[in-house]
Coordinates of C-alpha atoms in Angstrom, one line a residue:
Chain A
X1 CA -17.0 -6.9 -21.7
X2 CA -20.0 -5.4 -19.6
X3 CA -20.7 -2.0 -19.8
X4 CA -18.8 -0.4 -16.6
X5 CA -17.2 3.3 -17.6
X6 CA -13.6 2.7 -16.4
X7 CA -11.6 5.2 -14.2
X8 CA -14.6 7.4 -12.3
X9 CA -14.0 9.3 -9.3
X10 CA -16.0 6.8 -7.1
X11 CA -14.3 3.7 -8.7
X12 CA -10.5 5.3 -7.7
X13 CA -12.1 6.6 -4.0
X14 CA -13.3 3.1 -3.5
X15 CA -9.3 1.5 -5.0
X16 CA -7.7 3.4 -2.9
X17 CA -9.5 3.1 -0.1
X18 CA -9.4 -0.4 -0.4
X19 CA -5.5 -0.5 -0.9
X20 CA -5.2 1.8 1.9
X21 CA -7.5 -0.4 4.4
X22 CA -5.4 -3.4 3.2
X23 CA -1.8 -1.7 4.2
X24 CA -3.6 -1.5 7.8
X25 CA -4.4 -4.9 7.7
X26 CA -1.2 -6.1 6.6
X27 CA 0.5 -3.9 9.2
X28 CA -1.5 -5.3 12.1
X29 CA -1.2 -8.6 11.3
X30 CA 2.6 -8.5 11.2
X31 CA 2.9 -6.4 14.3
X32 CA 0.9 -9.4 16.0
X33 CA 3.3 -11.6 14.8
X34 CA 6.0 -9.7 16.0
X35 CA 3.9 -9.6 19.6
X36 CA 3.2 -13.3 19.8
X37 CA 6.6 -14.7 19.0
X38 CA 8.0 -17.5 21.2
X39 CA 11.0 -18.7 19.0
X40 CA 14.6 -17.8 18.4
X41 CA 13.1 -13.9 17.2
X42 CA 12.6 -13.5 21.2
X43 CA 16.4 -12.8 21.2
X44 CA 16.2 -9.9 19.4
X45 CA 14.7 -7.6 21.1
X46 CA 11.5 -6.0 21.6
X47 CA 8.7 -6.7 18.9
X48 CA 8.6 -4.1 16.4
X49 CA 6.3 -1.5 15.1
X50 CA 5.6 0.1 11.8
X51 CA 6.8 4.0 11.8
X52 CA 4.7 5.3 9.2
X53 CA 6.5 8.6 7.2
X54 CA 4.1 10.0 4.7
X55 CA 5.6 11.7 1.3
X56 CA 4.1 14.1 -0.9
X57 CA 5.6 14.4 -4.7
X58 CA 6.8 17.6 -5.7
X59 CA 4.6 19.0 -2.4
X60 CA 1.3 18.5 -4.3
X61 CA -1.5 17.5 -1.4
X62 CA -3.0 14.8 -3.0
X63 CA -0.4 13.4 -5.1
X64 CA 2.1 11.3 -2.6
X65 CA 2.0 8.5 0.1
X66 CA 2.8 6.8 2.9
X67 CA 5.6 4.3 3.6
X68 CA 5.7 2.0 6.4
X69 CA 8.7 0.8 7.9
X70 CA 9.1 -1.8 10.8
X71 CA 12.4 -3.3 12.2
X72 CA 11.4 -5.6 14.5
X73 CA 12.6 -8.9 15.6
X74 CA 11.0 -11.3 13.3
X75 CA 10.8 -9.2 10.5
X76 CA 14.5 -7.7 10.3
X77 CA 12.6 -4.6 7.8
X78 CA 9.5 -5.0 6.4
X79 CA 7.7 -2.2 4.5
X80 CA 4.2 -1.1 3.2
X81 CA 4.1 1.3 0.9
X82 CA 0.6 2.7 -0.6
X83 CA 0.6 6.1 -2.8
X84 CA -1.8 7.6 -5.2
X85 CA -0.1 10.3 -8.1
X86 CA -1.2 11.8 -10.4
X87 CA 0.6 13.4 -13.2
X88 CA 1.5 13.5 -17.0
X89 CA 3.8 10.5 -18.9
X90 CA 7.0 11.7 -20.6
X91 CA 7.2 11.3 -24.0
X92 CA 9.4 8.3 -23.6
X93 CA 6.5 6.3 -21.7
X94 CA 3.4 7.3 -23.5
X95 CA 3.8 4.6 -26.3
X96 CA 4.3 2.4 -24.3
X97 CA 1.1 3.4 -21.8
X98 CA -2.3 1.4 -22.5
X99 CA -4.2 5.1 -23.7
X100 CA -1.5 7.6 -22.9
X101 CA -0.7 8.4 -26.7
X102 CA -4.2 10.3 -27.2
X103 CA -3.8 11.9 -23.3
X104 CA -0.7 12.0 -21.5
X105 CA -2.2 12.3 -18.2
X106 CA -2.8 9.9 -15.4
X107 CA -3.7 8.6 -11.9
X108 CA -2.1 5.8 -10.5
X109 CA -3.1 4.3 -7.1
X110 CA -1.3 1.1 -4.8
X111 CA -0.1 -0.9 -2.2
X112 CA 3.3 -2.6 -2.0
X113 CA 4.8 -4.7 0.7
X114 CA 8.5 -6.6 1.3
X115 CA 8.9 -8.7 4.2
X116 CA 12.6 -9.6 5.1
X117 CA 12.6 -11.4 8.3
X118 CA 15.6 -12.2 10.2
X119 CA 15.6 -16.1 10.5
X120 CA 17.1 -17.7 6.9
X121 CA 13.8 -20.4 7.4
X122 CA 11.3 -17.7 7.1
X123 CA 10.3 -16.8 3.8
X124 CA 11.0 -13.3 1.8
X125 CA 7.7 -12.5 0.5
X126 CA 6.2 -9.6 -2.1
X127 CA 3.2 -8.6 -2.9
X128 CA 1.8 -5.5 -4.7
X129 CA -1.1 -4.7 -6.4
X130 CA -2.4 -1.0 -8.3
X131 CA -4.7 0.6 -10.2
X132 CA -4.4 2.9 -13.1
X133 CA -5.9 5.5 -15.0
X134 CA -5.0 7.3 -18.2
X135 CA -7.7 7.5 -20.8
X136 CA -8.5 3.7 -19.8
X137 CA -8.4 2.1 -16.9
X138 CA -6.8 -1.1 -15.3
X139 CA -5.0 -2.6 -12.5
X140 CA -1.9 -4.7 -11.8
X141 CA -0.4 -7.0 -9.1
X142 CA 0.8 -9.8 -7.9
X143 CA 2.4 -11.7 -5.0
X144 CA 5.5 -14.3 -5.1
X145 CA 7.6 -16.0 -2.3
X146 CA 11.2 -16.1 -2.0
X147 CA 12.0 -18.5 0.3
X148 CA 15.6 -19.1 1.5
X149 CA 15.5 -22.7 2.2
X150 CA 12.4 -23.7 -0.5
X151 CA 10.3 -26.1 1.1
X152 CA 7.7 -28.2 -1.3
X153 CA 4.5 -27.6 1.3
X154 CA 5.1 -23.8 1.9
X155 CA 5.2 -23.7 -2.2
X156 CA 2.3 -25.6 -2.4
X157 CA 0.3 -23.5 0.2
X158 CA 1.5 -20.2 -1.4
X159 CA 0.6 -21.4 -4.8
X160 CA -2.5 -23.0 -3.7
X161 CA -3.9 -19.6 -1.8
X162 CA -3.5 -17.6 -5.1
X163 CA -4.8 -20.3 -7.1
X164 CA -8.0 -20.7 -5.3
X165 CA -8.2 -16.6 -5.4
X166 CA -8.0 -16.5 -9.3
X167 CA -10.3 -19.5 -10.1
X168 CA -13.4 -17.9 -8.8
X169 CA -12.9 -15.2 -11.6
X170 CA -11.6 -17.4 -14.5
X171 CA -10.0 -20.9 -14.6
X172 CA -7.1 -19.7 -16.7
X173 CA -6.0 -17.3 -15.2
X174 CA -3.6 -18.8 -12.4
X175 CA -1.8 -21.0 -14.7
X176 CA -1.4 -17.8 -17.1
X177 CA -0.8 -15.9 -14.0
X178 CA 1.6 -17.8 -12.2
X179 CA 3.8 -18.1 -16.2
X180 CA 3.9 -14.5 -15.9
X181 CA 4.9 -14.4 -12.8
X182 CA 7.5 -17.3 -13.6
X183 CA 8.9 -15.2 -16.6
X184 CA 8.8 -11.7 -15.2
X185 CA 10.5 -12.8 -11.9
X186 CA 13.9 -14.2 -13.4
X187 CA 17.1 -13.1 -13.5
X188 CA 18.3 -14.2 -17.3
X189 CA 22.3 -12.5 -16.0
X190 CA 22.0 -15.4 -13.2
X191 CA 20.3 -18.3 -14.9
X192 CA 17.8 -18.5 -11.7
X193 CA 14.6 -17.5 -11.3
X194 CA 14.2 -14.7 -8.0
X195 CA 11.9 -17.4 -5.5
X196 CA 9.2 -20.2 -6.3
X197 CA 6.7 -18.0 -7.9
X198 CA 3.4 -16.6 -7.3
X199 CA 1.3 -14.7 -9.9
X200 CA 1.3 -11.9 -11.5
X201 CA -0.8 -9.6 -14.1
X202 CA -0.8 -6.3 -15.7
X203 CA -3.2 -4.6 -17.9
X204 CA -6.2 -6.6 -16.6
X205 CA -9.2 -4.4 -18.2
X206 CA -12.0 -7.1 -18.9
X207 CA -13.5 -3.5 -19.2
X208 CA -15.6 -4.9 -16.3
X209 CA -14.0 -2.8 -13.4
X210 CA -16.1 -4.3 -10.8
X211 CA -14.6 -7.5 -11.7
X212 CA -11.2 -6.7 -12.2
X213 CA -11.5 -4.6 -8.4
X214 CA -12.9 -8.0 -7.0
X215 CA -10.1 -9.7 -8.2
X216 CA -7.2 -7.8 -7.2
X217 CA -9.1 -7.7 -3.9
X218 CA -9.0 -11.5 -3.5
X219 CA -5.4 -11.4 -4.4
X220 CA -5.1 -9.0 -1.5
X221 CA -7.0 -11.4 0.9
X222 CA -5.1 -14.4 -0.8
X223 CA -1.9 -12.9 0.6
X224 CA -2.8 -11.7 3.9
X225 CA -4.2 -15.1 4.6
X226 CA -1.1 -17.6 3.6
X227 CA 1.9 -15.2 4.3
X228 CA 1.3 -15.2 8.4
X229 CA 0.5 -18.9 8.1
X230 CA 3.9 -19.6 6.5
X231 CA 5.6 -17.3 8.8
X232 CA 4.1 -18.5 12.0
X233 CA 5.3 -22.6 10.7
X234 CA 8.3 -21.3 10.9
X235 CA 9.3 -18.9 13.9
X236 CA 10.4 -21.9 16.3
X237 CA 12.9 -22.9 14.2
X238 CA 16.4 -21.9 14.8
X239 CA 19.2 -21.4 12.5
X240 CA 23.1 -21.4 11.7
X241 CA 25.5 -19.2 10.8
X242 CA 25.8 -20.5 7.5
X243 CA 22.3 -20.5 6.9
X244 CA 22.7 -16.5 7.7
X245 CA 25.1 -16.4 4.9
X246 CA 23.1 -18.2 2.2
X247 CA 19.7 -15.3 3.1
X248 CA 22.5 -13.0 3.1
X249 CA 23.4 -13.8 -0.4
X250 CA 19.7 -15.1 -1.5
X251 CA 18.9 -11.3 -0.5
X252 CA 21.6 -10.4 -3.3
X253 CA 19.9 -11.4 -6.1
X254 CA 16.6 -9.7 -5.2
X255 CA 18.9 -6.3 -5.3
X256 CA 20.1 -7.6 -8.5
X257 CA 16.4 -8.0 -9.9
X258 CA 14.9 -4.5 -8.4
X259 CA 18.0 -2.5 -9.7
X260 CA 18.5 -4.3 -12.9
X261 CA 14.9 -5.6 -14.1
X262 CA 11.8 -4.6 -11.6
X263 CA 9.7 -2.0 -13.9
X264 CA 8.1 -0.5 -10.8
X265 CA 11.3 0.0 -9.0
X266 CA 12.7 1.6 -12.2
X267 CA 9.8 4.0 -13.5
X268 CA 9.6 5.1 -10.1
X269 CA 12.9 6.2 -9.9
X270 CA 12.6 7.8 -13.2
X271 CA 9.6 9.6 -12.8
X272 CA 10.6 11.3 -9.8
X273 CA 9.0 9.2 -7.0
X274 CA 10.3 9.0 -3.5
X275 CA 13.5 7.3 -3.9
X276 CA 13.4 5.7 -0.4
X277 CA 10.0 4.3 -0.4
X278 CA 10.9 2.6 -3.9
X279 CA 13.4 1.2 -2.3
X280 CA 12.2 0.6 0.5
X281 CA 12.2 -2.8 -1.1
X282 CA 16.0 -3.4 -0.6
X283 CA 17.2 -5.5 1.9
X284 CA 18.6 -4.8 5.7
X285 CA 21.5 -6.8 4.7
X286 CA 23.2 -8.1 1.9
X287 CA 26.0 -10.0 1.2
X288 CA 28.1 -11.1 -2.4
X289 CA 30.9 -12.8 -0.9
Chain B
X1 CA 44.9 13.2 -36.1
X2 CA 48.7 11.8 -37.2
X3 CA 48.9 9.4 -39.4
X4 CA 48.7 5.8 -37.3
X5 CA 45.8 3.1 -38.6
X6 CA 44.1 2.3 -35.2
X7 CA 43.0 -1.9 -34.3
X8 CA 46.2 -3.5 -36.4
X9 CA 47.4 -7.0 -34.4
X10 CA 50.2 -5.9 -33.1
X11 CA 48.2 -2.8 -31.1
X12 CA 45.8 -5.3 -29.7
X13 CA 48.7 -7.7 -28.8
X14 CA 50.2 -4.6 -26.9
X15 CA 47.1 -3.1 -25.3
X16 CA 46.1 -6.7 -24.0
X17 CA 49.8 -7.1 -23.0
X18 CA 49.8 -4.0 -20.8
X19 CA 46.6 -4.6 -19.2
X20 CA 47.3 -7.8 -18.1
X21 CA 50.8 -6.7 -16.6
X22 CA 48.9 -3.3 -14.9
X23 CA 46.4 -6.6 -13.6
X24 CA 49.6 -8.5 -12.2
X25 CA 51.5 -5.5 -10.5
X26 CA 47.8 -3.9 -8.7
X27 CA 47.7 -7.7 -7.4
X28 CA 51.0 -7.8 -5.7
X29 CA 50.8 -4.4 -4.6
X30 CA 47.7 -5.3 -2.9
X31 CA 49.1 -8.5 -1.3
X32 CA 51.7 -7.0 0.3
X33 CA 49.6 -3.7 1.6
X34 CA 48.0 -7.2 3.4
X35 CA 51.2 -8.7 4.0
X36 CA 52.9 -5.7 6.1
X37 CA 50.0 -4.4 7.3
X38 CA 50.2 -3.6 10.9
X39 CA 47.2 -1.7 12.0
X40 CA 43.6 -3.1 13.2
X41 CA 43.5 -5.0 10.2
X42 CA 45.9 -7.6 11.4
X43 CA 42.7 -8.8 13.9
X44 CA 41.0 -10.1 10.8
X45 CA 43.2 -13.2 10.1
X46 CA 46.5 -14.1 8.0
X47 CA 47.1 -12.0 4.7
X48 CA 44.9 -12.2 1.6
X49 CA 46.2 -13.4 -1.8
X50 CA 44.3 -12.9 -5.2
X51 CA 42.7 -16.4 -6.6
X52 CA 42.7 -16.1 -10.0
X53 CA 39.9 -17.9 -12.0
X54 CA 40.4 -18.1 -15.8
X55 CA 37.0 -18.2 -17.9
X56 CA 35.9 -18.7 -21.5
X57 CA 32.7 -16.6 -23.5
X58 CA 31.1 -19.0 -25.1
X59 CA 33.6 -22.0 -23.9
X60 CA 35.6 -20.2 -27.1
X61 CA 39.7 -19.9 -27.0
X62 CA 40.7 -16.1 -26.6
X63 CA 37.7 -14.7 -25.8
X64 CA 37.6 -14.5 -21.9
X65 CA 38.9 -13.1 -19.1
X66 CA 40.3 -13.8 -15.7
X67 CA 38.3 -12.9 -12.4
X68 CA 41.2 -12.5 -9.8
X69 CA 39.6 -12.1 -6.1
X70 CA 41.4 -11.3 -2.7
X71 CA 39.4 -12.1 0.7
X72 CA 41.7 -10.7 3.2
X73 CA 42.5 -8.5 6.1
X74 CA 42.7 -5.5 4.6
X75 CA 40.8 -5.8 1.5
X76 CA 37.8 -7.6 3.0
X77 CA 37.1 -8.0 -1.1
X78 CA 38.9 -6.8 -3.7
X79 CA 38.9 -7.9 -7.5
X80 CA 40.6 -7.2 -10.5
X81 CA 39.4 -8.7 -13.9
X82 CA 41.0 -9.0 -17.5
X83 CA 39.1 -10.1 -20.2
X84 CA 39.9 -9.8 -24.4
X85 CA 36.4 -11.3 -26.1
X86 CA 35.4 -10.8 -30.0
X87 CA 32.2 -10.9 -31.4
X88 CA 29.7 -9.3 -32.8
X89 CA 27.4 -6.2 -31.6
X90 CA 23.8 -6.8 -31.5
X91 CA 21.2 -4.6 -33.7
X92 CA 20.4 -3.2 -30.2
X93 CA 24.0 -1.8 -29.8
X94 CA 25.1 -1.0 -33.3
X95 CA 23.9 2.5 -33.8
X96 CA 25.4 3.2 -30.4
X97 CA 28.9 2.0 -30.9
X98 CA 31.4 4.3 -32.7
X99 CA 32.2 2.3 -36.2
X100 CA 29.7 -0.4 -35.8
X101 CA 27.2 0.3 -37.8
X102 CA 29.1 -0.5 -41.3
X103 CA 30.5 -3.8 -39.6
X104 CA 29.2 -5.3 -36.2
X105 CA 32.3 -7.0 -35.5
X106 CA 34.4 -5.9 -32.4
X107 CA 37.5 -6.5 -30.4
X108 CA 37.8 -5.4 -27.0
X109 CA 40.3 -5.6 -24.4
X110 CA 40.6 -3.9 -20.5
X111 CA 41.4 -4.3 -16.6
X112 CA 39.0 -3.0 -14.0
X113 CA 39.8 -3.4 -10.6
X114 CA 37.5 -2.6 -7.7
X115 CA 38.8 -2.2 -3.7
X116 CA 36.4 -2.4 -1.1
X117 CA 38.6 -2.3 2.4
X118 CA 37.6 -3.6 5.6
X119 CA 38.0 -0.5 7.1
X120 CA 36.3 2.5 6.9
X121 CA 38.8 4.7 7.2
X122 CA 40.5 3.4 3.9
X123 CA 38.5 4.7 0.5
X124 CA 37.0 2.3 -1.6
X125 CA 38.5 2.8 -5.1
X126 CA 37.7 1.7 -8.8
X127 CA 39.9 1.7 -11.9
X128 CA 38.9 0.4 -15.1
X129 CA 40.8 1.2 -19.1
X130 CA 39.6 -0.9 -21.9
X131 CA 40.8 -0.9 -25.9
X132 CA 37.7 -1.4 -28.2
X133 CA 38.3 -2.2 -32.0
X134 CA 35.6 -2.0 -34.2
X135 CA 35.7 -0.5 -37.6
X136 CA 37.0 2.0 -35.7
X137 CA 39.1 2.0 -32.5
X138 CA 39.7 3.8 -29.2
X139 CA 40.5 3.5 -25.4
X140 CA 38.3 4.2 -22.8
X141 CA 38.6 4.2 -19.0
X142 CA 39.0 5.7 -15.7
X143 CA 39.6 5.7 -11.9
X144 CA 37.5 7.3 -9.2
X145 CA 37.6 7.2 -5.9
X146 CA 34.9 7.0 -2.5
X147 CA 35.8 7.2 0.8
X148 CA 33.2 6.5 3.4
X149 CA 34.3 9.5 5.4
X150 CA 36.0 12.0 2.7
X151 CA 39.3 14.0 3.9
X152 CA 40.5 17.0 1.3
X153 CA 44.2 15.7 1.6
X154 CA 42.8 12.1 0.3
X155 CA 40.9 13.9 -2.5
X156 CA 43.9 16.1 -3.6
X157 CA 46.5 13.5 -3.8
X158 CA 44.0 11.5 -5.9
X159 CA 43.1 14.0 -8.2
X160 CA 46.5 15.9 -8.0
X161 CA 47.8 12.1 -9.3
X162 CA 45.2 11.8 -12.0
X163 CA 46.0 15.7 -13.4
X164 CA 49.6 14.9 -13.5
X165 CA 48.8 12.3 -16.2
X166 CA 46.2 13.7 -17.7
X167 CA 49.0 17.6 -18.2
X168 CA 51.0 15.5 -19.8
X169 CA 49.1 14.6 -22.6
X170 CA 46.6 17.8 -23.0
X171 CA 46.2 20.7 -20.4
X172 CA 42.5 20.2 -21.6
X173 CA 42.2 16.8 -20.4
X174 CA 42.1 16.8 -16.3
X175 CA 39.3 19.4 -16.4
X176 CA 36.9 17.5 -19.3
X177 CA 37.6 14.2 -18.2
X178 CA 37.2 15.2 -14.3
X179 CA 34.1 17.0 -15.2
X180 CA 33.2 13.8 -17.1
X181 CA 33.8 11.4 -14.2
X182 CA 31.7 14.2 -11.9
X183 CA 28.6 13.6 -14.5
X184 CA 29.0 10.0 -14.9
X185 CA 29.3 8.7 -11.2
X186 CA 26.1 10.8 -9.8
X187 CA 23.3 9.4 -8.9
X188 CA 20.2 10.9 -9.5
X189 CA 17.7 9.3 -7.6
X190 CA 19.8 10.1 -4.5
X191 CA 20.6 13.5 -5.6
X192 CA 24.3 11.8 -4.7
X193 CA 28.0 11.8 -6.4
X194 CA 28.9 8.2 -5.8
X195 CA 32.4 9.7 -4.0
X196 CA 34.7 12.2 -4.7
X197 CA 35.3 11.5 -8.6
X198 CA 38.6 11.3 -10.5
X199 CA 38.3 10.9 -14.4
X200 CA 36.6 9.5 -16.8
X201 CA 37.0 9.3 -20.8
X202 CA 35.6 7.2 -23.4
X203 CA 36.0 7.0 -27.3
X204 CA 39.9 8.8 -27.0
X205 CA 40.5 8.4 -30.4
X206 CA 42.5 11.1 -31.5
X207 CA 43.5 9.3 -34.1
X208 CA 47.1 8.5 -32.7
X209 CA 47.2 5.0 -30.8
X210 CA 50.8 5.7 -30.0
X211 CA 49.7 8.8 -27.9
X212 CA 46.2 7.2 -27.1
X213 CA 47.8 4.4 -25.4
X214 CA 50.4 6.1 -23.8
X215 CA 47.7 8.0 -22.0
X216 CA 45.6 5.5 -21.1
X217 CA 48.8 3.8 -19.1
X218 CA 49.9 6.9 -17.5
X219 CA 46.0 6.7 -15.8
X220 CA 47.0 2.9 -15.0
X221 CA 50.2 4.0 -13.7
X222 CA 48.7 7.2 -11.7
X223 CA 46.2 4.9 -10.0
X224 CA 48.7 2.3 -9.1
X225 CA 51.0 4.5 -7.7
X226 CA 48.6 6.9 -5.6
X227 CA 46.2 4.4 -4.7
X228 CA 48.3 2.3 -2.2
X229 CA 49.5 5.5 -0.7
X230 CA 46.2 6.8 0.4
X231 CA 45.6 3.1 1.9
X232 CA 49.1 3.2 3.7
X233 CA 48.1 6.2 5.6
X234 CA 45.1 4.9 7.3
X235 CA 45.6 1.6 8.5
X236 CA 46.5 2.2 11.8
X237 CA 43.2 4.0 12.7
X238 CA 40.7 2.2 14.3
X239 CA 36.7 2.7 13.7
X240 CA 33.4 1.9 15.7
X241 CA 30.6 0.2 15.1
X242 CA 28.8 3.6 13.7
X243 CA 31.6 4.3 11.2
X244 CA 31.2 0.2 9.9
X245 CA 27.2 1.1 9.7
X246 CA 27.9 4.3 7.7
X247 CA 30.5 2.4 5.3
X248 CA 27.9 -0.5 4.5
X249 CA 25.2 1.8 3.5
X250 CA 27.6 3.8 1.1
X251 CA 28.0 0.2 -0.1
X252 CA 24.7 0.2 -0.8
X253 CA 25.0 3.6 -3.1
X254 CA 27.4 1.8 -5.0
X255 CA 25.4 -1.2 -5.5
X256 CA 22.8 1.1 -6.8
X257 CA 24.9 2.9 -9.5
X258 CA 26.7 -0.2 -10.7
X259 CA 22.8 -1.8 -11.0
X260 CA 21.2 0.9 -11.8
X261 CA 23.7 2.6 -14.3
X262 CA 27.0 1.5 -15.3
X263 CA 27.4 0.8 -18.5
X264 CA 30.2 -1.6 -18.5
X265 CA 27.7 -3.0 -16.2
X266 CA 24.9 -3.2 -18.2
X267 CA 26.3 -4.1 -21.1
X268 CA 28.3 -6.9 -19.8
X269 CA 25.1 -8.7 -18.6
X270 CA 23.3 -7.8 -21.4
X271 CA 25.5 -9.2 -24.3
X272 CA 26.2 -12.4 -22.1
X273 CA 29.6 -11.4 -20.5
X274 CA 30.4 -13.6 -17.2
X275 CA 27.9 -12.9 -14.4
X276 CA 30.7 -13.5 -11.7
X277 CA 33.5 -11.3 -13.1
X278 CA 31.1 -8.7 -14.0
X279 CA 29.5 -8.8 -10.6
X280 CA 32.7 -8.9 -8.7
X281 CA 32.3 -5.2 -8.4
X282 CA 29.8 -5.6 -5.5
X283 CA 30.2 -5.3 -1.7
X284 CA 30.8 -8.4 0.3
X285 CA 28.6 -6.8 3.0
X286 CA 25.6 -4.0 2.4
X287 CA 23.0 -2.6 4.3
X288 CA 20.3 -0.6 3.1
X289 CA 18.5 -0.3 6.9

């Protein structure tokens, strides 16, 4: 525990900045994938670009976001969303709030991205991280793959990314990290877990918030670095009908576990965020045969 | 409140009696709306038949269900489940179940059906009644409609259908349990009525299961007989591409309600009902673009 006053107007400037910088990144980096594409995508039109629609909660400036929408050819929808609000917790959140009991209020700042591509052999991929604010401070995240067809070396790559990311901060904290992740991402009404995992934290406040903003920063990086890589191994491949219809259903069950389990999909829509960026998340298609 | 004890044997024995032959007769009118169908419909293959798949809670005899499914030309999906199970309400439920709270125990009984047509043009419907026996005991249930395109004359012969049940029981009845339905199928995130509404009533226990069940077949026998109509008189219209987009996104509404809050939903998955039967309520096909 070093001595770093949590939650200052510089240290949610410099969070959101950073969140907002790493939506542009993301964003470019899928638009050049769209561009450079030479496989099967080519036959489905042009490449795509994000439309960007920005949102303000209950018209506050200052207190709303930005979602991010492309439909393109290798990424069927893919969507970016950052936001920063501010506001009060109902009673029915504040016990459950790290230091909303003694002060309701709080600031809340992120970036979220789902990537649905079109070809069954490219994987569904998440990734979010925020920070928060009430009368302490701390941020969130994580990132985990869903891949159609699960293949042991993207797994490993994925894994291995956000592995290296969270052993320069502590060496428990991917194996405690990726659990998490393991438990939070399951759907107990299915028996099946949502993809091959990732990580995923909450409530990180070593009460060092340079630290903890360094981390969720390499998690970030982590992502932006391994998701293209395990996109691009994969856009020359082509693919069947029936491989069509096992995404289609694969995509199912992650509408099964936003609607039914995701907290973030479900205090959003109960706190009176925007409705389509929360679910933005939900995919083009869908099939339950 | 006459005189009747509610939950004996032989009233369970009835109830579960009558919703399985309501379950029978819905399945043959629906295979032979697909047999003599003579519209568009006929370009998507031979008639559909239900396949009925019998399954045990628990691997326990008497306390399951049957999940029957049609995949067919008209219907591109429609299911309609029985299921009778026993056990006993979890802490989490008790204080929310009417007569539970003395003795966990239950009994319950019911048919839902859900109708999700190829076309457009033909309204996607839902029926459900159920018999509940605790300490206590009381019917539940009701039948709603939502058409992708909404026509007045569709609306009025479906409500005008569920009134004339509803009259003759209680002149009271239409307007609460319409009003009901109204508050119940809404989605608030959306700002959205799921369709066009019906009824809706839970915990009819006015103390007389003569009259109680009586009433809760009159909605079984209302929905079966005005149901078919409304799908007779559209299939022979045809629909475009646009109108198919339009009716896959309303899908998607109805994904989110039945995820987000149906109760029979909810509580099936949550006190370890069967996944498939429960889920059968979903779309074959959804877009959320």
């Amino acid at each position: 525990m070093s001595g770093d006053v949590y939650g200052t107007n510089d240290q949610k400037a410099a969070a959101r900045a950073w969140f907002e910088a790493l939506r542009d990144r993301l964003c470019a980096e899928l638009e050049k994938i769209e561009d450079e594409v030479r496989g099967p995508a080519k036959d489905f039109g042009p490449p795509g670009h994000f439309v960007r629609t920005p949102w303000l909660r209950k018209g506050i400036e200052g207190d709303g976001g930005t979602m991010a929408v492309l439909r393109g050819r290798v990424f069927e929808k893919a969507g970016v969303n950052v936001s920063t609000v501010a506001g009060e917790f109902s009673e029915e959140f504040r016990a459950r709030i790290p230091g909303a009991t003694q002060d309701p209020r709080f600031w809340a700042s992120g970036v979220s991205v789902v990537k649905n591509p079109r070809s069954p052999k490219v994987p569904i991929a998440h990734m979010n991280t925020r920070f928060i604010v009430t009368t302490k401070g701390w941020f969130g995240g994580g990132a985990d793959l869903t891949p159609v067809f699960p293949l042991a070396g993207d797994t490993a790559d994925f894994h291995a990314a956000l592995k290296a990311a969270c052993d320069r901060f502590d060496p428990a904290w991917y194996a405690r990290f990726k659990k998490w992740c393991d438990e939070y991402f399951y759907l107990p009404h299915r028996g099946e877990a949502r993809g091959v995992g990732g990580i995923f934290y909450d409530e990180l406040a070593g009460g060092d918030f340079a630290r903890d903003f360094a981390f969720t920063q390499a998690v970030g990086e982590a992502f932006l670095d391994v998701y293209p890589r395990l996109a691009r191994r994969h856009l020359d491949e082509s693919w069947t009908e029936a491989d069509r219809q096992v995404q289609l259903i694969k995509r199912g069950r992650y509408v099964e576990f936003n609607l039914l389990y995701d907290r973030g999909t479900l205090f959003g829509l109960k706190t009176g965020g925007n409705t389509e960026a929360i679910l933005m998340s939900l995919p083009p298609l869908t099939a339950w045969p």
